[in-house]
Amino acid sequence: MIELLEPCIELAQSAGAAIMAIYKKDDIGEQEKSDHTPVTKADLAANDVLVAGLKALAPDIPIMSEETPIPALADRKNWQRYWLLDPMDGTGEFILESGDFAVNIALIENNRPVLGVIYWPAKETTYFASYQNGAFKRIDGNDQQINVATPDNLTLAVSRRQKIEAVSQYLNMQFTTVAVGSCSLKACIVAEGKADCFLRIGPTGEWDTGASQIIVEEAGGCITDAEFKPLTYNQRESTENPDFIVMGHPDWEWQKMINPHQRAV
């Protein structure tokens, strides 16, 4: 499995290059999908790079991507191993030209992420991890192992345009914030200790958490649903996630700090 890591990093960076070739151009081909979320030429270009590369790398491993039709559960429920892709997490950020978008590649085995790569093209930064081998951040070809922060003052990773009240109602203590765009990048900020927690309230897909989960776990944290139960992969007809929580150091008393049963009015 670890032998797949470097080829996946190279593929993620190639997909990132395809995205950046379209970024800030006059015609990004923005459209609305059937679920009312946006898609652009960059999403599709990145998807083409990833799918072709992964098929060449491991022809026997099936691929599930946000940007390709999802097979029915009956056709995929017995997959023991598959790729889970979000070719560009943060399409809205790409459209707004914030730079906060990322390429996500995860390898799922027996319904759990075991390998993850998240590439931040605008920063030329790669986060990656594989099961029981630690989590790392690569910049300028240099790798640094990353870990969640030890408990101090609580720092929450939030969206740049999200109202703080949308998440503060779930917390039972004071906190500071750090803002970054896409879901996966907020999870990486927790994994490297620049934030302690990220609460995601609203629709996401399994591809939004696959790579993030293994990176956060290998850095010492965890991701659960809003009831502190494990996320599931490829076990339901719908690939939509529940609300979820990215938590850093296990010494925080998360279940006392976060009120999962409270809901927005």
CSV table of C-alpha atoms in Angstrom, one decimal:
chain,number,residue,atom,x,y,z
A,1,MET,CA,0.0,0.0,0.0
A,2,ILE,CA,2.8,2.5,0.9
A,3,GLU,CA,4.3,1.8,-2.5
A,4,LEU,CA,1.2,3.6,-4.0
A,5,LEU,CA,1.8,6.8,-2.0
A,6,GLU,CA,4.5,8.5,-4.2
A,7,PRO,CA,2.7,7.7,-7.5
A,8,CYS,CA,-0.5,9.2,-5.9
A,9,ILE,CA,1.4,12.3,-4.8
A,10,GLU,CA,2.7,12.8,-8.4
A,11,LEU,CA,-0.9,12.3,-9.8
A,12,ALA,CA,-2.4,14.8,-7.3
A,13,GLN,CA,0.2,17.3,-8.4
A,14,SER,CA,-0.4,16.7,-12.0
A,15,ALA,CA,-4.2,17.2,-11.4
A,16,GLY,CA,-3.3,20.4,-9.6
A,17,ALA,CA,-1.3,21.6,-12.6
A,18,ALA,CA,-4.4,20.9,-14.8
A,19,ILE,CA,-6.5,23.0,-12.4
A,20,MET,CA,-4.0,25.9,-12.3
A,21,ALA,CA,-3.9,26.0,-16.1
A,22,ILE,CA,-7.6,27.0,-16.0
A,23,TYR,CA,-7.5,29.1,-12.8
A,24,LYS,CA,-8.3,32.8,-13.2
A,25,LYS,CA,-9.0,32.3,-16.9
A,26,ASP,CA,-11.9,34.1,-18.5
A,27,ASP,CA,-13.8,30.9,-19.3
A,28,ILE,CA,-13.7,28.3,-16.6
A,29,GLY,CA,-16.8,26.6,-17.9
A,30,GLU,CA,-18.9,27.0,-14.7
A,31,GLN,CA,-22.0,24.9,-14.7
A,32,GLU,CA,-24.5,23.6,-12.1
A,33,LYS,CA,-24.8,19.9,-11.4
A,34,SER,CA,-28.1,18.1,-10.7
A,35,ASP,CA,-27.4,18.5,-6.9
A,36,HIS,CA,-27.1,22.3,-7.4
A,37,THR,CA,-23.4,22.4,-6.7
A,38,PRO,CA,-21.0,24.0,-9.2
A,39,VAL,CA,-18.6,22.2,-11.5
A,40,THR,CA,-16.0,23.8,-13.8
A,41,LYS,CA,-13.6,22.8,-16.6
A,42,ALA,CA,-10.9,22.5,-13.9
A,43,ASP,CA,-12.9,19.8,-11.9
A,44,LEU,CA,-13.3,17.8,-15.1
A,45,ALA,CA,-9.7,18.2,-16.2
A,46,ALA,CA,-8.4,17.1,-12.8
A,47,ASN,CA,-10.8,14.1,-12.8
A,48,ASP,CA,-9.5,13.1,-16.2
A,49,VAL,CA,-5.9,13.2,-15.0
A,50,LEU,CA,-6.6,11.2,-11.9
A,51,VAL,CA,-8.8,8.5,-13.4
A,52,ALA,CA,-6.4,7.9,-16.3
A,53,GLY,CA,-3.4,7.8,-13.9
A,54,LEU,CA,-5.0,5.5,-11.4
A,55,LYS,CA,-6.2,3.1,-14.1
A,56,ALA,CA,-2.6,2.9,-15.4
A,57,LEU,CA,-1.2,2.6,-11.9
A,58,ALA,CA,-3.6,-0.1,-10.5
A,59,PRO,CA,-6.0,-1.4,-13.2
A,60,ASP,CA,-7.6,-3.8,-10.8
A,61,ILE,CA,-8.7,-1.2,-8.2
A,62,PRO,CA,-12.1,0.4,-8.9
A,63,ILE,CA,-12.5,4.2,-8.8
A,64,MET,CA,-15.3,6.3,-7.3
A,65,SER,CA,-15.1,10.0,-8.0
A,66,GLU,CA,-17.3,12.9,-7.4
A,67,GLU,CA,-17.2,13.8,-11.1
A,68,THR,CA,-18.2,10.4,-12.5
A,69,PRO,CA,-21.5,8.5,-12.2
A,70,ILE,CA,-21.6,6.6,-8.9
A,71,PRO,CA,-22.3,2.8,-9.3
A,72,ALA,CA,-25.4,1.4,-7.5
A,73,LEU,CA,-24.6,0.0,-4.1
A,74,ALA,CA,-25.4,-3.5,-5.4
A,75,ASP,CA,-22.5,-3.1,-7.9
A,76,ARG,CA,-20.0,-1.7,-5.4
A,77,LYS,CA,-20.8,-3.1,-1.9
A,78,ASN,CA,-18.4,-6.0,-2.3
A,79,TRP,CA,-15.4,-3.8,-3.2
A,80,GLN,CA,-12.7,-4.6,-0.8
A,81,ARG,CA,-10.5,-1.9,-2.1
A,82,TYR,CA,-11.2,1.2,-4.2
A,83,TRP,CA,-10.0,4.8,-4.9
A,84,LEU,CA,-12.2,7.6,-3.6
A,85,LEU,CA,-11.6,10.9,-5.4
A,86,ASP,CA,-12.6,14.5,-5.1
A,87,PRO,CA,-10.7,16.0,-8.1
A,88,MET,CA,-11.1,19.5,-6.8
A,89,ASP,CA,-12.5,20.0,-3.3
A,90,GLY,CA,-13.5,23.7,-3.0
A,91,THR,CA,-14.9,24.4,-6.4
A,92,GLY,CA,-16.7,27.5,-5.0
A,93,GLU,CA,-13.3,28.8,-3.7
A,94,PHE,CA,-11.8,28.2,-7.2
A,95,ILE,CA,-14.6,30.2,-8.7
A,96,LEU,CA,-14.1,33.0,-6.2
A,97,GLU,CA,-10.3,32.8,-6.8
A,98,SER,CA,-9.4,32.5,-3.1
A,99,GLY,CA,-6.8,29.8,-3.8
A,100,ASP,CA,-8.3,27.5,-1.1
A,101,PHE,CA,-9.1,24.4,-3.2
A,102,ALA,CA,-7.4,21.0,-3.2
A,103,VAL,CA,-7.1,17.6,-5.0
A,104,ASN,CA,-8.1,14.7,-2.8
A,105,ILE,CA,-7.1,11.0,-3.4
A,106,ALA,CA,-8.0,8.3,-0.9
A,107,LEU,CA,-7.6,4.5,-0.9
A,108,ILE,CA,-10.3,2.7,0.9
A,109,GLU,CA,-9.8,-0.8,2.2
A,110,ASN,CA,-12.6,-2.8,3.9
A,111,ASN,CA,-14.6,0.4,4.2
A,112,ARG,CA,-11.9,2.5,5.9
A,113,PRO,CA,-9.4,5.0,4.5
A,114,VAL,CA,-5.8,3.6,4.5
A,115,LEU,CA,-4.0,6.1,2.3
A,116,GLY,CA,-4.7,9.8,1.6
A,117,VAL,CA,-3.1,12.6,-0.5
A,118,ILE,CA,-4.4,16.2,-0.4
A,119,TYR,CA,-2.6,18.6,-2.7
A,120,TRP,CA,-3.1,22.4,-2.4
A,121,PRO,CA,-2.1,23.7,-5.9
A,122,ALA,CA,-2.1,27.4,-5.1
A,123,LYS,CA,0.4,26.8,-2.2
A,124,GLU,CA,2.3,23.9,-3.9
A,125,THR,CA,1.8,22.0,-0.7
A,126,THR,CA,1.0,18.3,-0.3
A,127,TYR,CA,-0.4,16.5,2.8
A,128,PHE,CA,-0.3,12.7,2.8
A,129,ALA,CA,-0.5,9.7,5.0
A,130,SER,CA,-0.8,5.9,5.0
A,131,TYR,CA,-2.0,3.6,7.7
A,132,GLN,CA,0.4,3.3,10.6
A,133,ASN,CA,3.1,5.3,8.8
A,134,GLY,CA,2.4,8.8,10.1
A,135,ALA,CA,1.1,12.0,8.4
A,136,PHE,CA,3.3,14.4,6.5
A,137,LYS,CA,3.4,17.8,4.8
A,138,ARG,CA,5.6,18.3,1.7
A,139,ILE,CA,6.7,21.8,0.6
A,140,ASP,CA,9.5,22.3,-2.0
A,141,GLY,CA,10.3,18.6,-1.9
A,142,ASN,CA,10.9,18.6,1.8
A,143,ASP,CA,8.8,16.3,4.0
A,144,GLN,CA,7.8,17.2,7.6
A,145,GLN,CA,5.9,14.9,9.9
A,146,ILE,CA,2.8,16.6,11.2
A,147,ASN,CA,0.9,16.1,14.4
A,148,VAL,CA,-2.2,17.6,16.0
A,149,ALA,CA,-1.6,20.3,18.6
A,150,THR,CA,-1.4,19.6,22.3
A,151,PRO,CA,-4.3,21.2,24.2
A,152,ASP,CA,-4.0,25.0,24.9
A,153,ASN,CA,-6.5,27.6,23.8
A,154,LEU,CA,-9.1,26.1,21.5
A,155,THR,CA,-8.7,27.2,17.8
A,156,LEU,CA,-11.5,26.4,15.4
A,157,ALA,CA,-10.9,26.0,11.6
A,158,VAL,CA,-13.7,27.9,9.8
A,159,SER,CA,-14.8,28.8,6.3
A,160,ARG,CA,-13.9,32.3,5.0
A,161,ARG,CA,-17.5,33.2,4.4
A,162,GLN,CA,-19.2,31.2,7.1
A,163,LYS,CA,-21.0,33.0,9.9
A,164,ILE,CA,-19.3,32.1,13.2
A,165,GLU,CA,-22.7,31.6,14.8
A,166,ALA,CA,-23.4,28.7,12.5
A,167,VAL,CA,-20.8,26.6,14.4
A,168,SER,CA,-20.3,28.5,17.7
A,169,GLN,CA,-23.8,27.3,18.9
A,170,TYR,CA,-22.3,23.7,19.1
A,171,LEU,CA,-19.4,24.6,21.3
A,172,ASN,CA,-19.5,24.9,25.1
A,173,MET,CA,-16.3,27.0,25.4
A,174,GLN,CA,-14.5,30.1,24.1
A,175,PHE,CA,-12.3,29.8,21.0
A,176,THR,CA,-10.3,31.6,18.4
A,177,THR,CA,-10.6,30.9,14.7
A,178,VAL,CA,-8.4,30.4,11.6
A,179,ALA,CA,-10.1,30.7,8.2
A,180,VAL,CA,-9.4,28.5,5.2
A,181,GLY,CA,-11.6,27.4,2.3
A,182,SER,CA,-12.2,23.8,1.4
A,183,CYS,CA,-13.3,21.0,3.8
A,184,SER,CA,-10.1,18.9,3.2
A,185,LEU,CA,-7.8,21.9,3.8
A,186,LYS,CA,-9.5,22.7,7.1
A,187,ALA,CA,-8.9,19.1,8.1
A,188,CYS,CA,-5.3,19.4,7.2
A,189,ILE,CA,-5.0,22.6,9.3
A,190,VAL,CA,-6.2,20.5,12.3
A,191,ALA,CA,-3.8,17.6,11.3
A,192,GLU,CA,-0.7,20.0,11.4
A,193,GLY,CA,-1.7,21.6,14.6
A,194,LYS,CA,-2.7,25.1,13.3
A,195,ALA,CA,-6.3,24.5,14.5
A,196,ASP,CA,-7.8,22.0,17.0
A,197,CYS,CA,-11.3,21.4,15.6
A,198,PHE,CA,-13.4,21.7,12.5
A,199,LEU,CA,-17.2,21.4,12.5
A,200,ARG,CA,-18.9,20.7,9.2
A,201,ILE,CA,-22.6,21.4,9.2
A,202,GLY,CA,-24.2,20.8,5.8
A,203,PRO,CA,-24.0,18.5,2.9
A,204,THR,CA,-20.7,16.8,1.8
A,205,GLY,CA,-19.8,13.5,0.1
A,206,GLU,CA,-17.6,10.6,1.3
A,207,TRP,CA,-14.9,11.9,-1.1
A,208,ASP,CA,-14.7,15.0,1.1
A,209,THR,CA,-13.5,13.1,4.1
A,210,GLY,CA,-11.7,10.0,2.8
A,211,ALA,CA,-8.2,11.4,2.3
A,212,SER,CA,-8.7,13.8,5.3
A,213,GLN,CA,-9.6,11.0,7.7
A,214,ILE,CA,-6.4,9.0,7.3
A,215,ILE,CA,-4.3,12.2,7.4
A,216,VAL,CA,-6.0,13.4,10.6
A,217,GLU,CA,-5.9,10.0,12.2
A,218,GLU,CA,-2.2,9.4,11.4
A,219,ALA,CA,-1.5,12.9,12.9
A,220,GLY,CA,-3.2,11.8,16.2
A,221,GLY,CA,-6.8,13.2,15.7
A,222,CYS,CA,-10.0,11.7,14.5
A,223,ILE,CA,-13.1,12.4,12.4
A,224,THR,CA,-16.6,11.3,13.5
A,225,ASP,CA,-20.2,12.2,12.7
A,226,ALA,CA,-22.0,14.8,14.9
A,227,GLU,CA,-23.0,12.0,17.3
A,228,PHE,CA,-19.3,10.9,17.7
A,229,LYS,CA,-19.9,7.8,15.7
A,230,PRO,CA,-17.5,6.6,12.9
A,231,LEU,CA,-18.1,7.8,9.4
A,232,THR,CA,-19.0,5.1,6.9
A,233,TYR,CA,-17.7,4.4,3.4
A,234,ASN,CA,-19.4,2.5,0.6
A,235,GLN,CA,-22.0,1.0,2.9
A,236,ARG,CA,-25.1,3.0,1.8
A,237,GLU,CA,-26.8,3.8,-1.5
A,238,SER,CA,-26.3,7.5,-0.8
A,239,THR,CA,-22.7,8.7,-0.7
A,240,GLU,CA,-23.6,11.9,1.3
A,241,ASN,CA,-22.0,12.4,4.6
A,242,PRO,CA,-23.7,13.4,7.8
A,243,ASP,CA,-22.6,16.5,9.6
A,244,PHE,CA,-19.1,15.7,10.9
A,245,ILE,CA,-16.4,16.8,13.4
A,246,VAL,CA,-12.7,16.9,12.8
A,247,MET,CA,-11.0,16.7,16.3
A,248,GLY,CA,-7.4,17.2,17.1
A,249,HIS,CA,-5.6,16.0,20.3
A,250,PRO,CA,-7.4,13.2,22.2
A,251,ASP,CA,-6.7,14.9,25.5
A,252,TRP,CA,-9.4,17.5,24.7
A,253,GLU,CA,-12.7,16.5,26.3
A,254,TRP,CA,-14.5,16.7,23.0
A,255,GLN,CA,-17.8,15.1,24.1
A,256,LYS,CA,-18.1,17.7,26.9
A,257,MET,CA,-17.0,20.6,24.7
A,258,ILE,CA,-19.2,19.9,21.7
A,259,ASN,CA,-23.0,19.6,21.9
A,260,PRO,CA,-23.9,17.2,19.1
A,261,HIS,CA,-27.6,17.2,19.7
A,262,GLN,CA,-28.1,20.9,19.4
A,263,ARG,CA,-29.3,21.9,15.9
A,264,ALA,CA,-29.6,25.2,14.1
A,265,VAL,CA,-33.0,26.8,14.1
